[in-house]
PDB file of C-alpha atoms in Angstrom:
ATOM      1  CA  MET A   1     -95.310 -80.968 159.081  1.00  0.00           C
ATOM      2  CA  GLY A   2     -96.988 -79.665 156.357  1.00  0.00           C
ATOM      3  CA  MET A   3     -96.345 -80.500 152.222  1.00  0.00           C
ATOM      4  CA  PRO A   4     -96.249 -78.291 149.389  1.00  0.00           C
ATOM      5  CA  VAL A   5     -97.187 -79.704 146.565  1.00  0.00           C
ATOM      6  CA  LEU A   6     -96.252 -77.677 142.929  1.00  0.00           C
ATOM      7  CA  ILE A   7     -98.361 -77.437 140.196  1.00  0.00           C
ATOM      8  CA  LEU A   8     -97.024 -75.834 136.907  1.00  0.00           C
ATOM      9  CA  GLY A   9     -98.492 -75.570 133.727  1.00  0.00           C
ATOM     10  CA  ALA A  10     -99.340 -72.593 130.787  1.00  0.00           C
ATOM     11  CA  SER A  11    -101.699 -70.393 130.908  1.00  0.00           C
ATOM     12  CA  GLY A  12    -104.791 -72.247 130.012  1.00  0.00           C
ATOM     13  CA  SER A  13    -103.418 -76.008 130.983  1.00  0.00           C
ATOM     14  CA  GLY A  14    -106.081 -76.541 133.479  1.00  0.00           C
ATOM     15  CA  LYS A  15    -104.231 -75.928 136.842  1.00  0.00           C
ATOM     16  CA  SER A  16    -107.027 -73.540 138.469  1.00  0.00           C
ATOM     17  CA  THR A  17    -109.739 -75.839 136.813  1.00  0.00           C
ATOM     18  CA  SER A  18    -108.431 -79.307 138.309  1.00  0.00           C
ATOM     19  CA  LEU A  19    -110.072 -77.806 141.679  1.00  0.00           C
ATOM     20  CA  ARG A  20    -113.810 -79.314 140.341  1.00  0.00           C
ATOM     21  CA  ASN A  21    -113.433 -82.284 142.195  1.00  0.00           C
ATOM     22  CA  PHE A  22    -113.565 -80.774 145.737  1.00  0.00           C
ATOM     23  CA  GLU A  23    -116.332 -80.167 147.853  1.00  0.00           C
ATOM     24  CA  PRO A  24    -117.053 -76.425 148.752  1.00  0.00           C
ATOM     25  CA  THR A  25    -115.642 -77.198 151.870  1.00  0.00           C
ATOM     26  CA  GLU A  26    -112.960 -79.167 152.461  1.00  0.00           C
ATOM     27  CA  VAL A  27    -110.112 -76.842 150.268  1.00  0.00           C
ATOM     28  CA  GLY A  28    -109.244 -73.488 151.357  1.00  0.00           C
ATOM     29  CA  VAL A  29    -108.586 -71.668 148.088  1.00  0.00           C
ATOM     30  CA  PHE A  30    -105.916 -68.808 148.638  1.00  0.00           C
ATOM     31  CA  ASN A  31    -106.630 -66.405 145.173  1.00  0.00           C
ATOM     32  CA  VAL A  32    -104.093 -63.986 144.662  1.00  0.00           C
ATOM     33  CA  ALA A  33    -105.065 -62.735 141.842  1.00  0.00           C
ATOM     34  CA  GLY A  34    -108.345 -62.456 142.555  1.00  0.00           C
ATOM     35  CA  LYS A  35    -109.771 -63.683 139.247  1.00  0.00           C
ATOM     36  CA  PRO A  36    -113.294 -66.254 139.037  1.00  0.00           C
ATOM     37  CA  LEU A  37    -112.698 -70.194 139.375  1.00  0.00           C
ATOM     38  CA  PRO A  38    -112.982 -71.662 135.736  1.00  0.00           C
ATOM     39  CA  PHE A  39    -116.084 -73.580 136.931  1.00  0.00           C
ATOM     40  CA  ARG A  40    -119.525 -73.414 138.362  1.00  0.00           C
ATOM     41  CA  LYS A  41    -118.914 -74.786 141.791  1.00  0.00           C
ATOM     42  CA  LYS A  42    -118.922 -71.640 144.664  1.00  0.00           C
ATOM     43  CA  MET A  43    -116.022 -72.900 147.173  1.00  0.00           C
ATOM     44  CA  SER A  44    -116.928 -71.885 150.457  1.00  0.00           C
ATOM     45  CA  TYR A  45    -113.370 -70.471 151.768  1.00  0.00           C
ATOM     46  CA  VAL A  46    -111.850 -68.203 148.911  1.00  0.00           C
ATOM     47  CA  ASN A  47    -109.787 -65.679 150.069  1.00  0.00           C
ATOM     48  CA  ASN A  48    -109.627 -63.108 147.336  1.00  0.00           C
ATOM     49  CA  ASN A  49    -106.639 -61.174 146.597  1.00  0.00           C
ATOM     50  CA  ALA A  50    -104.292 -62.837 149.507  1.00  0.00           C
ATOM     51  CA  THR A  51    -101.107 -61.382 150.342  1.00  0.00           C
ATOM     52  CA  TYR A  52     -98.378 -63.672 151.629  1.00  0.00           C
ATOM     53  CA  GLU A  53     -99.635 -61.711 155.265  1.00  0.00           C
ATOM     54  CA  THR A  54    -103.090 -63.448 154.641  1.00  0.00           C
ATOM     55  CA  ILE A  55    -102.112 -66.883 153.965  1.00  0.00           C
ATOM     56  CA  THR A  56     -99.887 -67.470 156.879  1.00  0.00           C
ATOM     57  CA  ALA A  57    -102.576 -66.282 158.820  1.00  0.00           C
ATOM     58  CA  SER A  58    -105.342 -68.575 157.228  1.00  0.00           C
ATOM     59  CA  LEU A  59    -102.069 -71.604 158.001  1.00  0.00           C
ATOM     60  CA  GLN A  60    -101.741 -70.864 160.651  1.00  0.00           C
ATOM     61  CA  LYS A  61    -105.122 -71.537 162.184  1.00  0.00           C
ATOM     62  CA  ASN A  62    -104.923 -74.610 160.358  1.00  0.00           C
ATOM     63  CA  THR A  63    -109.153 -75.514 160.507  1.00  0.00           C
ATOM     64  CA  LEU A  64    -109.102 -77.398 156.910  1.00  0.00           C
ATOM     65  CA  ASN A  65    -105.864 -79.850 156.043  1.00  0.00           C
ATOM     66  CA  CYS A  66    -105.597 -78.841 151.648  1.00  0.00           C
ATOM     67  CA  TYR A  67    -105.243 -75.314 150.771  1.00  0.00           C
ATOM     68  CA  VAL A  68    -104.580 -74.060 147.505  1.00  0.00           C
ATOM     69  CA  ILE A  69    -102.633 -71.432 146.522  1.00  0.00           C
ATOM     70  CA  ASP A  70    -103.476 -69.804 142.917  1.00  0.00           C
ATOM     71  CA  ASP A  71    -101.442 -68.480 141.090  1.00  0.00           C
ATOM     72  CA  VAL A  72     -98.233 -68.165 143.531  1.00  0.00           C
ATOM     73  CA  GLN A  73     -95.850 -66.439 140.948  1.00  0.00           C
ATOM     74  CA  TYR A  74     -98.305 -63.171 141.318  1.00  0.00           C
ATOM     75  CA  LEU A  75     -97.135 -63.034 144.933  1.00  0.00           C
ATOM     76  CA  MET A  76     -93.655 -62.381 143.478  1.00  0.00           C
ATOM     77  CA  ALA A  77     -94.821 -60.660 140.454  1.00  0.00           C
ATOM     78  CA  PHE A  78     -97.168 -58.528 142.525  1.00  0.00           C
ATOM     79  CA  GLU A  79     -94.628 -57.607 144.963  1.00  0.00           C
ATOM     80  CA  PHE A  80     -91.982 -56.487 142.117  1.00  0.00           C
ATOM     81  CA  PHE A  81     -94.378 -54.176 140.512  1.00  0.00           C
ATOM     82  CA  ASP A  82     -94.964 -52.700 144.478  1.00  0.00           C
ATOM     83  CA  ARG A  83     -91.724 -51.733 144.104  1.00  0.00           C
ATOM     84  CA  ALA A  84     -91.120 -51.157 140.932  1.00  0.00           C
ATOM     85  CA  LYS A  85     -89.144 -47.672 140.815  1.00  0.00           C
ATOM     86  CA  GLU A  86     -86.395 -49.226 143.861  1.00  0.00           C
ATOM     87  CA  THR A  87     -82.957 -49.806 142.106  1.00  0.00           C
ATOM     88  CA  GLY A  88     -80.104 -52.308 143.642  1.00  0.00           C
ATOM     89  CA  PHE A  89     -80.389 -56.009 144.320  1.00  0.00           C
ATOM     90  CA  ALA A  90     -82.428 -55.830 147.666  1.00  0.00           C
ATOM     91  CA  LYS A  91     -85.410 -55.813 146.395  1.00  0.00           C
ATOM     92  CA  PHE A  92     -84.684 -59.762 143.928  1.00  0.00           C
ATOM     93  CA  ALA A  93     -83.185 -60.657 147.314  1.00  0.00           C
ATOM     94  CA  ASP A  94     -86.831 -60.290 149.352  1.00  0.00           C
ATOM     95  CA  LEU A  95     -88.838 -61.378 146.494  1.00  0.00           C
ATOM     96  CA  GLY A  96     -86.818 -64.799 147.048  1.00  0.00           C
ATOM     97  CA  ASN A  97     -86.782 -64.993 150.928  1.00  0.00           C
ATOM     98  CA  HIS A  98     -90.339 -63.776 150.631  1.00  0.00           C
ATOM     99  CA  PHE A  99     -91.280 -67.067 148.585  1.00  0.00           C
ATOM    100  CA  TYR A 100     -88.788 -69.336 150.351  1.00  0.00           C
ATOM    101  CA  ASN A 101     -90.325 -68.407 154.273  1.00  0.00           C
ATOM    102  CA  LEU A 102     -93.733 -69.363 152.947  1.00  0.00           C
ATOM    103  CA  LEU A 103     -92.707 -72.922 151.969  1.00  0.00           C
ATOM    104  CA  LYS A 104     -90.436 -73.288 155.244  1.00  0.00           C
ATOM    105  CA  PHE A 105     -93.549 -71.603 156.933  1.00  0.00           C
ATOM    106  CA  ILE A 106     -96.168 -74.491 154.972  1.00  0.00           C
ATOM    107  CA  ARG A 107     -93.629 -77.517 155.981  1.00  0.00           C
ATOM    108  CA  LEU A 108     -92.704 -76.213 159.557  1.00  0.00           C
ATOM    109  CA  TRP A 109     -96.445 -74.630 161.211  1.00  0.00           C
ATOM    110  CA  THR A 110     -98.991 -76.503 159.569  1.00  0.00           C
ATOM    111  CA  ARG A 111     -99.946 -80.033 160.822  1.00  0.00           C
ATOM    112  CA  ASP A 112     -98.485 -83.635 159.494  1.00  0.00           C
ATOM    113  CA  ASP A 113    -101.650 -84.023 157.632  1.00  0.00           C
ATOM    114  CA  THR A 114    -101.544 -80.305 156.087  1.00  0.00           C
ATOM    115  CA  ILE A 115    -101.339 -80.528 151.888  1.00  0.00           C
ATOM    116  CA  VAL A 116    -100.877 -77.091 149.978  1.00  0.00           C
ATOM    117  CA  TYR A 117    -100.614 -76.944 146.334  1.00  0.00           C
ATOM    118  CA  LEU A 118     -98.892 -74.068 144.843  1.00  0.00           C
ATOM    119  CA  LEU A 119     -99.948 -73.498 141.415  1.00  0.00           C
ATOM    120  CA  ALA A 120     -97.415 -71.334 138.753  1.00  0.00           C
ATOM    121  CA  HIS A 121     -96.826 -70.398 135.652  1.00  0.00           C
ATOM    122  CA  THR A 122     -93.907 -72.649 133.889  1.00  0.00           C
ATOM    123  CA  ASP A 123     -91.229 -70.543 131.853  1.00  0.00           C
ATOM    124  CA  VAL A 124     -89.386 -72.125 128.792  1.00  0.00           C
ATOM    125  CA  GLU A 125     -86.052 -72.214 128.803  1.00  0.00           C
ATOM    126  CA  ASP A 126     -83.846 -71.058 125.398  1.00  0.00           C
ATOM    127  CA  SER A 127     -83.066 -74.817 125.576  1.00  0.00           C
ATOM    128  CA  GLY A 128     -86.510 -75.663 125.494  1.00  0.00           C
ATOM    129  CA  TYR A 129     -86.402 -76.887 129.343  1.00  0.00           C
ATOM    130  CA  VAL A 130     -89.353 -76.379 131.090  1.00  0.00           C
ATOM    131  CA  LYS A 131     -89.278 -75.148 135.135  1.00  0.00           C
ATOM    132  CA  MET A 132     -91.314 -72.565 137.489  1.00  0.00           C
ATOM    133  CA  LYS A 133     -91.545 -69.188 136.390  1.00  0.00           C
ATOM    134  CA  THR A 134     -90.076 -67.000 139.087  1.00  0.00           C
ATOM    135  CA  LEU A 135     -88.554 -63.177 139.443  1.00  0.00           C
ATOM    136  CA  GLY A 136     -85.227 -62.225 140.545  1.00  0.00           C
ATOM    137  CA  ARG A 137     -81.940 -64.371 139.837  1.00  0.00           C
ATOM    138  CA  MET A 138     -82.023 -65.137 143.612  1.00  0.00           C
ATOM    139  CA  LEU A 139     -84.732 -67.767 143.014  1.00  0.00           C
ATOM    140  CA  ASP A 140     -83.327 -68.606 139.532  1.00  0.00           C
ATOM    141  CA  GLU A 141     -79.488 -68.913 140.158  1.00  0.00           C
ATOM    142  CA  LYS A 142     -79.191 -69.708 144.147  1.00  0.00           C
ATOM    143  CA  LEU A 143     -82.399 -71.909 144.475  1.00  0.00           C
ATOM    144  CA  CYS A 144     -83.548 -74.524 142.440  1.00  0.00           C
ATOM    145  CA  VAL A 145     -87.393 -74.206 143.135  1.00  0.00           C
ATOM    146  CA  GLU A 146     -88.283 -77.521 142.316  1.00  0.00           C
ATOM    147  CA  GLY A 147     -85.951 -78.772 144.421  1.00  0.00           C
ATOM    148  CA  LEU A 148     -88.125 -78.394 147.445  1.00  0.00           C
ATOM    149  CA  PHE A 149     -91.122 -80.278 146.396  1.00  0.00           C
ATOM    150  CA  SER A 150     -91.422 -83.903 146.773  1.00  0.00           C
ATOM    151  CA  VAL A 151     -94.653 -83.907 144.011  1.00  0.00           C
ATOM    152  CA  VAL A 152     -94.228 -81.479 140.916  1.00  0.00           C
ATOM    153  CA  LEU A 153     -97.146 -82.015 138.528  1.00  0.00           C
ATOM    154  CA  LEU A 154     -97.229 -80.610 134.966  1.00  0.00           C
ATOM    155  CA  ALA A 155    -100.572 -79.578 134.056  1.00  0.00           C
ATOM    156  CA  GLU A 156    -101.017 -79.823 129.868  1.00  0.00           C
ATOM    157  CA  THR A 157    -103.375 -80.430 127.315  1.00  0.00           C
ATOM    158  CA  ASN A 158    -103.789 -80.591 123.850  1.00  0.00           C
ATOM    159  CA  GLY A 159    -106.599 -78.484 123.029  1.00  0.00           C
ATOM    160  CA  LYS A 160    -108.983 -81.397 123.652  1.00  0.00           C
ATOM    161  CA  GLU A 161    -107.960 -82.630 126.399  1.00  0.00           C
ATOM    162  CA  HIS A 162    -106.096 -81.853 129.946  1.00  0.00           C
ATOM    163  CA  TRP A 163    -103.872 -83.752 132.075  1.00  0.00           C
ATOM    164  CA  PHE A 164    -100.901 -84.248 134.783  1.00  0.00           C
ATOM    165  CA  THR A 165     -97.665 -85.677 133.328  1.00  0.00           C
ATOM    166  CA  THR A 166     -96.116 -86.805 136.599  1.00  0.00           C
ATOM    167  CA  GLN A 167     -92.742 -87.451 135.646  1.00  0.00           C
ATOM    168  CA  SER A 168     -89.788 -85.771 133.642  1.00  0.00           C
ATOM    169  CA  ASN A 169     -88.868 -86.302 130.417  1.00  0.00           C
ATOM    170  CA  GLY A 170     -85.631 -84.944 130.862  1.00  0.00           C
ATOM    171  CA  ARG A 171     -87.071 -81.465 129.615  1.00  0.00           C
ATOM    172  CA  THR A 172     -89.092 -80.606 132.570  1.00  0.00           C
ATOM    173  CA  THR A 173     -88.886 -80.545 136.581  1.00  0.00           C
ATOM    174  CA  ALA A 174     -92.367 -82.930 137.028  1.00  0.00           C
ATOM    175  CA  LYS A 175     -91.496 -85.420 139.630  1.00  0.00           C
ATOM    176  CA  SER A 176     -93.465 -87.648 141.861  1.00  0.00           C
ATOM    177  CA  PRO A 177     -92.097 -90.853 144.644  1.00  0.00           C
ATOM    178  CA  MET A 178     -92.257 -94.350 142.831  1.00  0.00           C
ATOM    179  CA  GLU A 179     -95.366 -96.154 142.593  1.00  0.00           C
ATOM    180  CA  MET A 180     -97.664 -93.169 143.470  1.00  0.00           C
ATOM    181  CA  PHE A 181     -99.278 -92.066 140.356  1.00  0.00           C
ATOM    182  CA  ASP A 182     -98.851 -93.222 136.786  1.00  0.00           C
ATOM    183  CA  PHE A 183     -96.986 -90.991 134.285  1.00  0.00           C
ATOM    184  CA  LYS A 184     -99.821 -89.546 132.904  1.00  0.00           C
ATOM    185  CA  ILE A 185    -103.067 -89.305 134.931  1.00  0.00           C
ATOM    186  CA  PRO A 186    -106.411 -87.293 134.969  1.00  0.00           C
ATOM    187  CA  ASN A 187    -106.502 -83.350 135.298  1.00  0.00           C
ATOM    188  CA  ASP A 188    -107.862 -83.917 138.875  1.00  0.00           C
ATOM    189  CA  LEU A 189    -106.186 -82.559 141.921  1.00  0.00           C
ATOM    190  CA  LYS A 190    -108.956 -84.172 144.398  1.00  0.00           C
ATOM    191  CA  MET A 191    -107.862 -87.443 142.848  1.00  0.00           C
ATOM    192  CA  VAL A 192    -103.991 -86.446 143.293  1.00  0.00           C
ATOM    193  CA  ASP A 193    -105.324 -85.072 147.187  1.00  0.00           C
ATOM    194  CA  ASN A 194    -106.411 -88.709 148.070  1.00  0.00           C
ATOM    195  CA  THR A 195    -103.934 -90.590 145.996  1.00  0.00           C
ATOM    196  CA  ILE A 196    -101.099 -88.492 148.316  1.00  0.00           C
ATOM    197  CA  ARG A 197    -102.531 -89.095 151.095  1.00  0.00           C
ATOM    198  CA  GLU A 198    -103.073 -92.710 150.703  1.00  0.00           C
ATOM    199  CA  TYR A 199     -99.707 -93.053 149.859  1.00  0.00           C
ATOM    200  CA  TYR A 200     -97.994 -91.232 152.538  1.00  0.00           C
ATOM    201  CA  GLU A 201    -100.978 -92.612 155.430  1.00  0.00           C
ATOM    202  CA  PHE A 202    -101.963 -88.829 156.035  1.00  0.00           C
ATOM    203  CA  GLY A 203    -106.156 -89.561 156.076  1.00  0.00           C
ATOM    204  CA  GLY A 204    -109.157 -88.044 153.645  1.00  0.00           C
ATOM    205  CA  ALA A 205    -108.890 -84.344 153.233  1.00  0.00           C
ATOM    206  CA  LYS A 206    -111.010 -82.584 156.409  1.00  0.00           C
ATOM    207  CA  ASN A 207    -114.368 -81.167 155.909  1.00  0.00           C
ATOM    208  CA  GLU A 208    -115.355 -78.045 157.813  1.00  0.00           C
ATOM    209  CA  GLU A 209    -118.532 -78.820 158.074  1.00  0.00           C
ATOM    210  CA  ASN A 210    -117.252 -82.296 160.246  1.00  0.00           C
TER     211      ASN A 210
END
């Protein structure tokens, strides 16, 4: 069973930038929106304009053990706009099912040492509670998306520095296992990956050249 990890954050909070310390050949990046990464290092394995089909096809090959989907909620958003003229509840059910099936595929059809990081934007409810931004009531009302993850990190910034928050303060869905992280850690997904692998004894990220 592979492991999905959720990285939440507002636009500009440093989600994509946190990839900067990976070596180019040790992470596969599914770039859903096709936007340039916000740093100069060129990643070797970038799938631009990724879809559910291209993502699952690559994960099925599982040539690496570390992948990033950036930003995963655009899979739902683009499908919604492609089907905007459809009426009825069916398209919203499909939005929820397709996203759930992606998580199920990661868990059931990738190797035990594989981690897939899903980067997503946040949504702030009227109460001030911060959660993952989704589309459709099926996900919002029938399924707590964050409940499907053991690790949910919240990317935050004060305009001068960026960091990950690893536990909830009662107003967010951030969480991580006991003693895995400090409450506030550097905005460095490579460090996060090393820590998770050490905690669960997964072994290091695989370099495709090796």
